[in-house]
Amino acid sequence: MIGTSYQTDTLIVGGGVIGCAIAYELAKAGVQVTVLEKDTLGSQSTRAGAGMLGAQVEMTKPDPMFDLSIQSRALFPKLREELLELSGIDMELHTSGIFRIAVDEADRAALLDRQSWQTEAGQRAVWFEDEELRGELGDILSPTYGALYLPDDHQVRNPQLLLALAASSKRLGARFLEHSAMVCFLQDNGAIVGVKTVDSEIRADRVILAAGAWSGLIANQLGLELPVFPVKGQSFLLDSYSPPTPFTIYTHGCYILPKRNGQVYVGATEETRSGFDRRPNLRSLATLSSQAVQLLPSLGDLPFSTPLAGLRPGSLDGLPFLGSVPGIAGLYVATGHFRNGVLLSAITGRLIAELLTGKTPSVDLEPFSLSRLQHS
Ligand SMILES: Cc1cc2nc3c(=O)[nH]c(=O)nc-3n(C[C@H](O)[C@H](O)[C@H](O)COP(=O)(O)OP(=O)(O)OC[C@H]3O[C@@H](n4cnc5c(N)ncnc54)[C@H](O)[C@@H]3O)c2cc1C
């Protein structure tokens, strides 16, 4: 039975980092916005994520995704200041850079190639041979095949970023409804005019689907093909007052991030066959911890804090879906950010806000549109 009925200008389904970043930019632009979250804000993929702003370490070719990532990374220092001022919450931006360590000759060649095109694209990327690397990092895996140092790839602490976005949006007038799942869309002549929850109807001029790994399932209700699916990632936190290195160390299948609160984050598996099961399991965590201790032996003495697992919103080509939905008035998507949703949250919020306030988006959205599926 429907208990209450709300009206809002813009409704965002999903209160992860993407939904909250959009809420912030829309609220800043003076738009009345409501966020609907089935659980608690940021409790899903966002909570499990490492928080790397890996615009260079994660990208293997110069393409629109690389450009989008570089632009998003550049927004973080100012965003940090804005959110800190509005909410008093610091996203804990950590700017020591990332070492991407080569594990064999083929990996070395691929990283040297990456150094070359990224430098050509105007980004900083410095090669360290094994001996120099040892001087910088000390106690690491031996021997390495060198490493690419990316001084501008930063990191944040996800729970803090999420809190800062949500608290700042609230201060600007956004409304958040937690423990409130969208059950179905409300339609009028084929246009989306809101959603139903178990006990309410929320009418909205437009609805933005930002439900992470669940977005494909929800879109399916409309017969809409939105190929976004769960890719499970497991990781864990260690306690430390003084992390063994100030740098993020990243290699095949394993990365280590010292956090500004003194903890060390170790990630991450990538599993496509677990469906929506987001429980951590012993086999994955055992494999990951042995890789981490091999990479940085002193980690082995640190006390274990928290296992984490989350469902990345995967997409077939690894690119997010951003923008309107052809043929369905009133519906927008911002999802499928896969391994880089935290990195891309800043630019996603900005682009969707530009689109919804009648501005020309500052990045060409065509490569990230739903219509790209028709050309593939
Ligand atoms: C182990 C791991 C490591 C990662 N490391 C990084 C990294 O270093 N850097 C990086 O940039 N990214 C990283 N990621 C990826 C990043 O976490 C995700 O891309 C990002 O969190 C996606 O944000 P989201 O808001 O789309 O999804 P989510 O955080 O999953 O949020 C979606 C929200 O929608 C809600 N929802 C779903 N269905 C409904 C419904 N019917 N009604 C209402 N609400 C609903 C969910 O409860 C959820 O809170 C990592 C992910 C994992 C798992």
Tab-separated table of C-alpha atoms and ligand atoms in Angstrom, residues 13-18 36-38 44-46 48-52 180-182 210-212 214 218 233 255 265 268 310 312-313 337-343, ligand 1:
chain	number	residue	atom	x	y	z
A	13	VAL	CA	18.280	6.106	-7.720
A	14	GLY	CA	21.411	4.917	-5.861
A	15	GLY	CA	23.351	6.598	-3.077
A	16	GLY	CA	26.868	5.427	-3.921
A	17	VAL	CA	29.703	7.758	-4.846
A	18	ILE	CA	28.185	8.359	-8.298
A	36	LEU	CA	16.915	7.140	-3.015
A	37	GLU	CA	19.117	4.438	-1.459
A	38	LYS	CA	18.004	0.878	-0.707
A	44	GLN	CA	28.096	-1.050	-1.542
A	45	SER	CA	30.923	-0.889	-4.109
A	46	THR	CA	31.891	2.548	-2.844
A	48	ALA	CA	34.819	-1.619	-0.617
A	49	GLY	CA	36.802	0.458	-3.110
A	50	ALA	CA	40.445	1.402	-2.686
A	51	GLY	CA	40.012	5.066	-3.608
A	52	MET	CA	42.802	5.304	-6.184
A	180	SER	CA	14.249	2.874	0.709
A	181	ALA	CA	14.493	0.736	-2.410
A	182	MET	CA	13.045	1.644	-5.761
A	210	ALA	CA	22.901	5.466	-10.656
A	211	ALA	CA	22.353	2.130	-8.958
A	212	GLY	CA	25.807	0.665	-9.587
A	214	TRP	CA	22.053	-3.228	-9.941
A	218	ILE	CA	16.479	-2.101	-12.948
A	233	GLY	CA	36.190	-7.280	-5.745
A	255	TYR	CA	47.957	-3.183	-4.804
A	265	TYR	CA	44.402	-0.995	2.166
A	268	ALA	CA	41.818	-6.526	-4.972
A	310	GLY	CA	31.938	-5.066	-3.205
A	312	ARG	CA	31.897	-3.144	-9.201
A	313	PRO	CA	29.413	-2.003	-11.834
A	337	HIS	CA	32.069	2.890	-13.938
A	338	PHE	CA	33.622	-0.520	-13.213
A	339	ARG	CA	37.119	-0.172	-11.653
A	340	ASN	CA	37.159	3.635	-11.680
A	341	GLY	CA	33.948	4.983	-10.202
A	342	VAL	CA	35.687	6.927	-7.455
A	343	LEU	CA	38.125	8.479	-9.916
B	1	LIG	C1	37.623	-3.957	-4.259
B	1	LIG	C2	37.339	-2.742	-5.082
B	1	LIG	C3	38.353	-1.820	-5.333
B	1	LIG	C4	38.084	-0.665	-6.078
B	1	LIG	N1	39.065	0.265	-6.236
B	1	LIG	C5	38.795	1.422	-6.892
B	1	LIG	C6	39.769	2.441	-6.996
B	1	LIG	O1	40.872	2.315	-6.464
B	1	LIG	N2	39.457	3.591	-7.677
B	1	LIG	C7	38.231	3.776	-8.242
B	1	LIG	O2	38.015	4.822	-8.851
B	1	LIG	N3	37.287	2.823	-8.160
B	1	LIG	C8	37.528	1.660	-7.495
B	1	LIG	N4	36.573	0.684	-7.402
B	1	LIG	C9	35.322	0.854	-8.145
B	1	LIG	C10	34.384	1.818	-7.460
B	1	LIG	O3	34.255	1.455	-6.093
B	1	LIG	C11	33.032	1.781	-8.168
B	1	LIG	O4	33.196	2.027	-9.555
B	1	LIG	C12	32.103	2.852	-7.592
B	1	LIG	O5	31.988	2.712	-6.194
B	1	LIG	C13	30.745	2.755	-8.226
B	1	LIG	O6	29.915	3.677	-7.577
B	1	LIG	P1	28.350	3.578	-7.770
B	1	LIG	O7	27.761	4.687	-6.999
B	1	LIG	O8	28.035	3.452	-9.223
B	1	LIG	O9	27.987	2.139	-7.157
B	1	LIG	P2	27.705	1.707	-5.642
B	1	LIG	O10	28.688	2.268	-4.694
B	1	LIG	O11	27.530	0.229	-5.632
B	1	LIG	O12	26.325	2.422	-5.347
B	1	LIG	C14	25.135	2.042	-5.994
B	1	LIG	C15	24.042	2.192	-4.948
B	1	LIG	O13	22.768	1.931	-5.546
B	1	LIG	C16	21.960	1.342	-4.552
B	1	LIG	N5	20.811	0.668	-5.160
B	1	LIG	C17	20.828	-0.453	-5.933
B	1	LIG	N6	19.573	-0.793	-6.272
B	1	LIG	C18	18.739	0.140	-5.730
B	1	LIG	C19	17.324	0.323	-5.717
B	1	LIG	N7	16.481	-0.535	-6.328
B	1	LIG	N8	16.806	1.375	-5.049
B	1	LIG	C20	17.645	2.264	-4.387
B	1	LIG	N9	19.003	2.113	-4.354
B	1	LIG	C21	19.523	1.077	-5.020
B	1	LIG	C22	22.909	0.386	-3.848
B	1	LIG	O14	22.453	-0.005	-2.555
B	1	LIG	C23	24.208	1.190	-3.814
B	1	LIG	O15	24.394	1.884	-2.593
B	1	LIG	C24	36.790	-0.460	-6.631
B	1	LIG	C25	35.776	-1.376	-6.368
B	1	LIG	C26	36.031	-2.501	-5.588
B	1	LIG	C27	34.908	-3.461	-5.295
